[in-house]
Structure formats: structure tokens, C-alpha cells
């Protein structure tokens, strides 16, 4: 990857959230059941919805997910929470209720966190004494494709 942009970071976080959802659930060690496995007949299954089929993620997807999990360290806890809620596909209304911010403020926190992650992945120092809007605009300008002059 040559240059990280906030949209690439967002896509990678969404992929990581999807992989986390597809991982098998954790089981407590040492417990087992002595009951025999139940064999269902056709009449038992009538009217029931089929179980969702779980396809485990590939090892490459799991390693990308593990790499992505460390990206939110060093962010403000509210920003990290917004990033992961948005990656899991939560609606903005639910996110605003969870973190206690208005929609515009939550969106600015989300954009700022994406920009900070992209800037760090590009091995650039994030300016500490600047506003969120300045950092967002700085990253947007840096990630814009260069336009050739018109003749």
C-alpha cells in the first residue's frame, strides 16, 4: 500500500468488523454435554427459519483484522468508539445516543479519527496543537489526486 487515505481506512475498518462478526463464538473450556445429539425430523423443521450459515474468514482476512485492531490505540476513547460503531454499520442516530454527541459533532470526530489513522499509517506526525477541522482539511488536501493543468 503506497498511500493511505481516510476512505481506505474506513473500508479496512469495515472489513475488520465483518471478520469479527464471522469469527466463531468463544466457548468456555471444560464444559461438555452428555445429552445425545438431537436428530430433527421434517415435521419438526416445518415453519422454522433455517440457521444462518457461518463461513469462517480466511487466514489472510484474520491477519488484516488483527493489524487493524491496533489502529485505534492512542485515539480519544470517544473517537475510537465512534469509529468501531460506524465500522459495524450502526446508524448515526444510535451512535449519537451512545456517545452523547450531536450528529455534526459525531461526524467530525469520525472524520478526524479516520484522518489521524491515515496520517499515522503514512508515517507522518499528526499536528497536536491544531484543531480537528484543520487536520481534516490538511489530510483531504494531501490525499487529493494531482490534477494536470488544462491546455
mmCIF file with all atom_site columns, C-alpha atoms in Angstrom:
data_model
loop_
_atom_site.group_PDB
_atom_site.id
_atom_site.type_symbol
_atom_site.label_atom_id
_atom_site.label_alt_id
_atom_site.label_comp_id
_atom_site.label_asym_id
_atom_site.label_entity_id
_atom_site.label_seq_id
_atom_site.pdbx_PDB_ins_code
_atom_site.Cartn_x
_atom_site.Cartn_y
_atom_site.Cartn_z
_atom_site.occupancy
_atom_site.B_iso_or_equiv
_atom_site.pdbx_formal_charge
_atom_site.auth_seq_id
_atom_site.auth_comp_id
_atom_site.auth_asym_id
_atom_site.auth_atom_id
_atom_site.pdbx_PDB_model_num
ATOM 1   C CA . UNK A 1 1   ? 0.000   0.000   0.000   1.00 0.00 ? 1   UNK A CA 1
ATOM 2   C CA . UNK A 1 2   ? 1.608   3.224   -1.102  1.00 0.00 ? 2   UNK A CA 1
ATOM 3   C CA . UNK A 1 3   ? -0.635  5.915   0.374   1.00 0.00 ? 3   UNK A CA 1
ATOM 4   C CA . UNK A 1 4   ? -3.407  5.506   2.934   1.00 0.00 ? 4   UNK A CA 1
ATOM 5   C CA . UNK A 1 5   ? -6.498  7.683   2.611   1.00 0.00 ? 5   UNK A CA 1
ATOM 6   C CA . UNK A 1 6   ? -9.425  8.050   5.037   1.00 0.00 ? 6   UNK A CA 1
ATOM 7   C CA . UNK A 1 7   ? -11.704 6.132   2.648   1.00 0.00 ? 7   UNK A CA 1
ATOM 8   C CA . UNK A 1 8   ? -9.232  3.211   2.531   1.00 0.00 ? 8   UNK A CA 1
ATOM 9   C CA . UNK A 1 9   ? -9.016  3.246   6.318   1.00 0.00 ? 9   UNK A CA 1
ATOM 10  C CA . UNK A 1 10  ? -12.821 3.221   6.545   1.00 0.00 ? 10  UNK A CA 1
ATOM 11  C CA . UNK A 1 11  ? -13.058 0.248   4.170   1.00 0.00 ? 11  UNK A CA 1
ATOM 12  C CA . UNK A 1 12  ? -10.413 -1.660  6.123   1.00 0.00 ? 12  UNK A CA 1
ATOM 13  C CA . UNK A 1 13  ? -12.191 -1.000  9.440   1.00 0.00 ? 13  UNK A CA 1
ATOM 14  C CA . UNK A 1 14  ? -15.497 -2.199  7.940   1.00 0.00 ? 14  UNK A CA 1
ATOM 15  C CA . UNK A 1 15  ? -13.766 -5.364  6.717   1.00 0.00 ? 15  UNK A CA 1
ATOM 16  C CA . UNK A 1 16  ? -12.302 -5.942  10.186  1.00 0.00 ? 16  UNK A CA 1
ATOM 17  C CA . UNK A 1 17  ? -15.724 -5.538  11.795  1.00 0.00 ? 17  UNK A CA 1
ATOM 18  C CA . UNK A 1 18  ? -17.201 -8.016  9.298   1.00 0.00 ? 18  UNK A CA 1
ATOM 19  C CA . UNK A 1 19  ? -14.426 -10.528 10.050  1.00 0.00 ? 19  UNK A CA 1
ATOM 20  C CA . UNK A 1 20  ? -15.006 -10.107 13.797  1.00 0.00 ? 20  UNK A CA 1
ATOM 21  C CA . UNK A 1 21  ? -18.687 -10.861 13.257  1.00 0.00 ? 21  UNK A CA 1
ATOM 22  C CA . UNK A 1 22  ? -17.858 -14.042 11.314  1.00 0.00 ? 22  UNK A CA 1
ATOM 23  C CA . UNK A 1 23  ? -15.439 -15.485 13.870  1.00 0.00 ? 23  UNK A CA 1
ATOM 24  C CA . UNK A 1 24  ? -16.765 -18.424 15.894  1.00 0.00 ? 24  UNK A CA 1
ATOM 25  C CA . UNK A 1 25  ? -18.077 -17.611 19.341  1.00 0.00 ? 25  UNK A CA 1
ATOM 26  C CA . UNK A 1 26  ? -15.842 -18.196 22.356  1.00 0.00 ? 26  UNK A CA 1
ATOM 27  C CA . UNK A 1 27  ? -16.574 -21.317 24.358  1.00 0.00 ? 27  UNK A CA 1
ATOM 28  C CA . UNK A 1 28  ? -15.792 -21.992 27.976  1.00 0.00 ? 28  UNK A CA 1
ATOM 29  C CA . UNK A 1 29  ? -13.197 -24.732 28.348  1.00 0.00 ? 29  UNK A CA 1
ATOM 30  C CA . UNK A 1 30  ? -14.001 -27.818 30.389  1.00 0.00 ? 30  UNK A CA 1
ATOM 31  C CA . UNK A 1 31  ? -17.752 -27.956 29.922  1.00 0.00 ? 31  UNK A CA 1
ATOM 32  C CA . UNK A 1 32  ? -19.458 -30.563 27.777  1.00 0.00 ? 32  UNK A CA 1
ATOM 33  C CA . UNK A 1 33  ? -22.865 -32.079 27.328  1.00 0.00 ? 33  UNK A CA 1
ATOM 34  C CA . UNK A 1 34  ? -23.728 -35.717 27.935  1.00 0.00 ? 34  UNK A CA 1
ATOM 35  C CA . UNK A 1 35  ? -27.029 -35.390 26.100  1.00 0.00 ? 35  UNK A CA 1
ATOM 36  C CA . UNK A 1 36  ? -27.204 -37.151 22.746  1.00 0.00 ? 36  UNK A CA 1
ATOM 37  C CA . UNK A 1 37  ? -27.321 -35.078 19.596  1.00 0.00 ? 37  UNK A CA 1
ATOM 38  C CA . UNK A 1 38  ? -30.919 -34.433 18.549  1.00 0.00 ? 38  UNK A CA 1
ATOM 39  C CA . UNK A 1 39  ? -31.920 -35.603 15.083  1.00 0.00 ? 39  UNK A CA 1
ATOM 40  C CA . UNK A 1 40  ? -34.772 -33.491 13.771  1.00 0.00 ? 40  UNK A CA 1
ATOM 41  C CA . UNK A 1 41  ? -37.487 -34.899 11.545  1.00 0.00 ? 41  UNK A CA 1
ATOM 42  C CA . UNK A 1 42  ? -39.073 -32.970 8.716   1.00 0.00 ? 42  UNK A CA 1
ATOM 43  C CA . UNK A 1 43  ? -42.193 -32.239 10.760  1.00 0.00 ? 43  UNK A CA 1
ATOM 44  C CA . UNK A 1 44  ? -40.036 -30.618 13.464  1.00 0.00 ? 44  UNK A CA 1
ATOM 45  C CA . UNK A 1 45  ? -38.456 -28.259 10.938  1.00 0.00 ? 45  UNK A CA 1
ATOM 46  C CA . UNK A 1 46  ? -41.676 -27.057 9.299   1.00 0.00 ? 46  UNK A CA 1
ATOM 47  C CA . UNK A 1 47  ? -42.206 -23.362 9.980   1.00 0.00 ? 47  UNK A CA 1
ATOM 48  C CA . UNK A 1 48  ? -38.712 -22.771 11.327  1.00 0.00 ? 48  UNK A CA 1
ATOM 49  C CA . UNK A 1 49  ? -36.277 -20.444 9.671   1.00 0.00 ? 49  UNK A CA 1
ATOM 50  C CA . UNK A 1 50  ? -33.043 -22.037 8.525   1.00 0.00 ? 50  UNK A CA 1
ATOM 51  C CA . UNK A 1 51  ? -29.982 -21.385 10.623  1.00 0.00 ? 51  UNK A CA 1
ATOM 52  C CA . UNK A 1 52  ? -27.660 -18.834 9.115   1.00 0.00 ? 52  UNK A CA 1
ATOM 53  C CA . UNK A 1 53  ? -24.652 -20.490 7.573   1.00 0.00 ? 53  UNK A CA 1
ATOM 54  C CA . UNK A 1 54  ? -21.400 -19.253 9.067   1.00 0.00 ? 54  UNK A CA 1
ATOM 55  C CA . UNK A 1 55  ? -18.451 -19.220 6.748   1.00 0.00 ? 55  UNK A CA 1
ATOM 56  C CA . UNK A 1 56  ? -15.240 -18.723 8.713   1.00 0.00 ? 56  UNK A CA 1
ATOM 57  C CA . UNK A 1 57  ? -12.990 -15.927 7.454   1.00 0.00 ? 57  UNK A CA 1
ATOM 58  C CA . UNK A 1 58  ? -9.765  -16.693 5.636   1.00 0.00 ? 58  UNK A CA 1
ATOM 59  C CA . UNK A 1 59  ? -6.433  -16.548 7.499   1.00 0.00 ? 59  UNK A CA 1
ATOM 60  C CA . UNK A 1 60  ? -5.409  -13.502 5.433   1.00 0.00 ? 60  UNK A CA 1
ATOM 61  C CA . UNK A 1 61  ? -8.575  -11.665 6.462   1.00 0.00 ? 61  UNK A CA 1
ATOM 62  C CA . UNK A 1 62  ? -7.944  -12.542 10.112  1.00 0.00 ? 62  UNK A CA 1
ATOM 63  C CA . UNK A 1 63  ? -4.375  -11.211 9.958   1.00 0.00 ? 63  UNK A CA 1
ATOM 64  C CA . UNK A 1 64  ? -5.602  -7.960  8.323   1.00 0.00 ? 64  UNK A CA 1
ATOM 65  C CA . UNK A 1 65  ? -8.231  -7.700  11.053  1.00 0.00 ? 65  UNK A CA 1
ATOM 66  C CA . UNK A 1 66  ? -5.623  -8.174  13.782  1.00 0.00 ? 66  UNK A CA 1
ATOM 67  C CA . UNK A 1 67  ? -3.487  -5.446  12.221  1.00 0.00 ? 67  UNK A CA 1
ATOM 68  C CA . UNK A 1 68  ? -6.499  -3.134  12.034  1.00 0.00 ? 68  UNK A CA 1
ATOM 69  C CA . UNK A 1 69  ? -7.433  -3.626  15.698  1.00 0.00 ? 69  UNK A CA 1
ATOM 70  C CA . UNK A 1 70  ? -4.314  -1.747  16.812  1.00 0.00 ? 70  UNK A CA 1
ATOM 71  C CA . UNK A 1 71  ? -5.072  1.352   14.754  1.00 0.00 ? 71  UNK A CA 1
ATOM 72  C CA . UNK A 1 72  ? -7.364  2.953   17.326  1.00 0.00 ? 72  UNK A CA 1
ATOM 73  C CA . UNK A 1 73  ? -4.799  2.959   20.124  1.00 0.00 ? 73  UNK A CA 1
ATOM 74  C CA . UNK A 1 74  ? -3.822  6.489   21.003  1.00 0.00 ? 74  UNK A CA 1
ATOM 75  C CA . UNK A 1 75  ? -7.132  7.951   19.822  1.00 0.00 ? 75  UNK A CA 1
ATOM 76  C CA . UNK A 1 76  ? -9.570  9.660   22.137  1.00 0.00 ? 76  UNK A CA 1
ATOM 77  C CA . UNK A 1 77  ? -11.900 6.974   23.590  1.00 0.00 ? 77  UNK A CA 1
ATOM 78  C CA . UNK A 1 78  ? -14.959 8.697   22.110  1.00 0.00 ? 78  UNK A CA 1
ATOM 79  C CA . UNK A 1 79  ? -13.328 8.761   18.665  1.00 0.00 ? 79  UNK A CA 1
ATOM 80  C CA . UNK A 1 80  ? -12.426 5.077   18.906  1.00 0.00 ? 80  UNK A CA 1
ATOM 81  C CA . UNK A 1 81  ? -15.959 4.174   19.946  1.00 0.00 ? 81  UNK A CA 1
ATOM 82  C CA . UNK A 1 82  ? -17.443 6.154   17.047  1.00 0.00 ? 82  UNK A CA 1
ATOM 83  C CA . UNK A 1 83  ? -15.006 4.543   14.598  1.00 0.00 ? 83  UNK A CA 1
ATOM 84  C CA . UNK A 1 84  ? -15.932 0.994   15.634  1.00 0.00 ? 84  UNK A CA 1
ATOM 85  C CA . UNK A 1 85  ? -19.664 1.653   15.878  1.00 0.00 ? 85  UNK A CA 1
ATOM 86  C CA . UNK A 1 86  ? -19.599 3.092   12.365  1.00 0.00 ? 86  UNK A CA 1
ATOM 87  C CA . UNK A 1 87  ? -17.482 0.171   11.100  1.00 0.00 ? 87  UNK A CA 1
ATOM 88  C CA . UNK A 1 88  ? -20.087 -2.233  12.464  1.00 0.00 ? 88  UNK A CA 1
ATOM 89  C CA . UNK A 1 89  ? -22.731 -0.408  10.412  1.00 0.00 ? 89  UNK A CA 1
ATOM 90  C CA . UNK A 1 90  ? -24.557 1.365   13.218  1.00 0.00 ? 90  UNK A CA 1
ATOM 91  C CA . UNK A 1 91  ? -26.808 4.249   12.277  1.00 0.00 ? 91  UNK A CA 1
ATOM 92  C CA . UNK A 1 92  ? -25.755 7.772   13.189  1.00 0.00 ? 92  UNK A CA 1
ATOM 93  C CA . UNK A 1 93  ? -28.748 8.157   15.482  1.00 0.00 ? 93  UNK A CA 1
ATOM 94  C CA . UNK A 1 94  ? -27.648 5.171   17.579  1.00 0.00 ? 94  UNK A CA 1
ATOM 95  C CA . UNK A 1 95  ? -24.051 6.404   17.624  1.00 0.00 ? 95  UNK A CA 1
ATOM 96  C CA . UNK A 1 96  ? -25.137 9.853   18.812  1.00 0.00 ? 96  UNK A CA 1
ATOM 97  C CA . UNK A 1 97  ? -27.210 8.317   21.618  1.00 0.00 ? 97  UNK A CA 1
ATOM 98  C CA . UNK A 1 98  ? -24.303 6.105   22.658  1.00 0.00 ? 98  UNK A CA 1
ATOM 99  C CA . UNK A 1 99  ? -21.591 8.775   22.806  1.00 0.00 ? 99  UNK A CA 1
ATOM 100 C CA . UNK A 1 100 ? -23.801 11.743  23.731  1.00 0.00 ? 100 UNK A CA 1
ATOM 101 C CA . UNK A 1 101 ? -22.913 13.996  20.805  1.00 0.00 ? 101 UNK A CA 1
ATOM 102 C CA . UNK A 1 102 ? -24.927 15.703  18.094  1.00 0.00 ? 102 UNK A CA 1
ATOM 103 C CA . UNK A 1 103 ? -24.811 14.327  14.558  1.00 0.00 ? 103 UNK A CA 1
ATOM 104 C CA . UNK A 1 104 ? -22.455 17.000  13.206  1.00 0.00 ? 104 UNK A CA 1
ATOM 105 C CA . UNK A 1 105 ? -20.055 16.681  16.151  1.00 0.00 ? 105 UNK A CA 1
ATOM 106 C CA . UNK A 1 106 ? -20.039 12.871  15.931  1.00 0.00 ? 106 UNK A CA 1
ATOM 107 C CA . UNK A 1 107 ? -19.354 13.094  12.188  1.00 0.00 ? 107 UNK A CA 1
ATOM 108 C CA . UNK A 1 108 ? -16.454 15.477  12.800  1.00 0.00 ? 108 UNK A CA 1
ATOM 109 C CA . UNK A 1 109 ? -14.985 13.135  15.450  1.00 0.00 ? 109 UNK A CA 1
ATOM 110 C CA . UNK A 1 110 ? -15.329 10.233  12.977  1.00 0.00 ? 110 UNK A CA 1
ATOM 111 C CA . UNK A 1 111 ? -13.655 12.141  10.121  1.00 0.00 ? 111 UNK A CA 1
ATOM 112 C CA . UNK A 1 112 ? -10.886 13.336  12.427  1.00 0.00 ? 112 UNK A CA 1
ATOM 113 C CA . UNK A 1 113 ? -10.186 9.803   13.669  1.00 0.00 ? 113 UNK A CA 1
ATOM 114 C CA . UNK A 1 114 ? -10.079 8.452   10.092  1.00 0.00 ? 114 UNK A CA 1
ATOM 115 C CA . UNK A 1 115 ? -7.681  11.234  9.091   1.00 0.00 ? 115 UNK A CA 1
ATOM 116 C CA . UNK A 1 116 ? -5.435  10.660  12.113  1.00 0.00 ? 116 UNK A CA 1
ATOM 117 C CA . UNK A 1 117 ? -5.255  6.916   11.398  1.00 0.00 ? 117 UNK A CA 1
ATOM 118 C CA . UNK A 1 118 ? -4.484  7.522   7.709   1.00 0.00 ? 118 UNK A CA 1
ATOM 119 C CA . UNK A 1 119 ? -1.841  10.112  8.602   1.00 0.00 ? 119 UNK A CA 1
ATOM 120 C CA . UNK A 1 120 ? -0.176  7.735   11.092  1.00 0.00 ? 120 UNK A CA 1
ATOM 121 C CA . UNK A 1 121 ? -0.225  4.851   8.599   1.00 0.00 ? 121 UNK A CA 1
ATOM 122 C CA . UNK A 1 122 ? 1.579   7.123   6.139   1.00 0.00 ? 122 UNK A CA 1
ATOM 123 C CA . UNK A 1 123 ? 4.268   7.669   8.835   1.00 0.00 ? 123 UNK A CA 1
ATOM 124 C CA . UNK A 1 124 ? 3.608   11.377  9.192   1.00 0.00 ? 124 UNK A CA 1
ATOM 125 C CA . UNK A 1 125 ? 3.403   13.233  12.500  1.00 0.00 ? 125 UNK A CA 1
ATOM 126 C CA . UNK A 1 126 ? -0.073  14.406  13.468  1.00 0.00 ? 126 UNK A CA 1
ATOM 127 C CA . UNK A 1 127 ? -0.096  18.094  14.485  1.00 0.00 ? 127 UNK A CA 1
ATOM 128 C CA . UNK A 1 128 ? -1.042  18.264  18.157  1.00 0.00 ? 128 UNK A CA 1
ATOM 129 C CA . UNK A 1 129 ? -1.788  21.955  18.609  1.00 0.00 ? 129 UNK A CA 1
ATOM 130 C CA . UNK A 1 130 ? -4.187  22.261  15.678  1.00 0.00 ? 130 UNK A CA 1
ATOM 131 C CA . UNK A 1 131 ? -7.961  21.966  15.513  1.00 0.00 ? 131 UNK A CA 1
ATOM 132 C CA . UNK A 1 132 ? -9.836  18.930  14.234  1.00 0.00 ? 132 UNK A CA 1
ATOM 133 C CA . UNK A 1 133 ? -11.044 20.836  11.180  1.00 0.00 ? 133 UNK A CA 1
ATOM 134 C CA . UNK A 1 134 ? -7.512  21.876  10.288  1.00 0.00 ? 134 UNK A CA 1
ATOM 135 C CA . UNK A 1 135 ? -6.288  18.249  10.435  1.00 0.00 ? 135 UNK A CA 1
ATOM 136 C CA . UNK A 1 136 ? -9.254  17.066  8.336   1.00 0.00 ? 136 UNK A CA 1
ATOM 137 C CA . UNK A 1 137 ? -8.618  19.709  5.669   1.00 0.00 ? 137 UNK A CA 1
ATOM 138 C CA . UNK A 1 138 ? -4.860  19.034  5.704   1.00 0.00 ? 138 UNK A CA 1
ATOM 139 C CA . UNK A 1 139 ? -5.382  15.302  5.099   1.00 0.00 ? 139 UNK A CA 1
ATOM 140 C CA . UNK A 1 140 ? -8.016  15.964  2.410   1.00 0.00 ? 140 UNK A CA 1
ATOM 141 C CA . UNK A 1 141 ? -5.611  18.260  0.564   1.00 0.00 ? 141 UNK A CA 1
ATOM 142 C CA . UNK A 1 142 ? -2.783  15.748  0.857   1.00 0.00 ? 142 UNK A CA 1
ATOM 143 C CA . UNK A 1 143 ? -4.934  12.856  -0.416  1.00 0.00 ? 143 UNK A CA 1
ATOM 144 C CA . UNK A 1 144 ? -6.403  14.662  -3.413  1.00 0.00 ? 144 UNK A CA 1
ATOM 145 C CA . UNK A 1 145 ? -5.123  13.363  -6.743  1.00 0.00 ? 145 UNK A CA 1
ATOM 146 C CA . UNK A 1 146 ? -2.895  15.794  -8.589  1.00 0.00 ? 146 UNK A CA 1
ATOM 147 C CA . UNK A 1 147 ? -4.690  17.397  -11.497 1.00 0.00 ? 147 UNK A CA 1
ATOM 148 C CA . UNK A 1 148 ? -2.818  18.139  -14.660 1.00 0.00 ? 148 UNK A CA 1
ATOM 149 C CA . UNK A 1 149 ? -3.158  21.679  -15.997 1.00 0.00 ? 149 UNK A CA 1
ATOM 150 C CA . UNK A 1 150 ? -5.599  22.118  -18.880 1.00 0.00 ? 150 UNK A CA 1
ATOM 151 C CA . UNK A 1 151 ? -4.137  23.313  -22.194 1.00 0.00 ? 151 UNK A CA 1
#
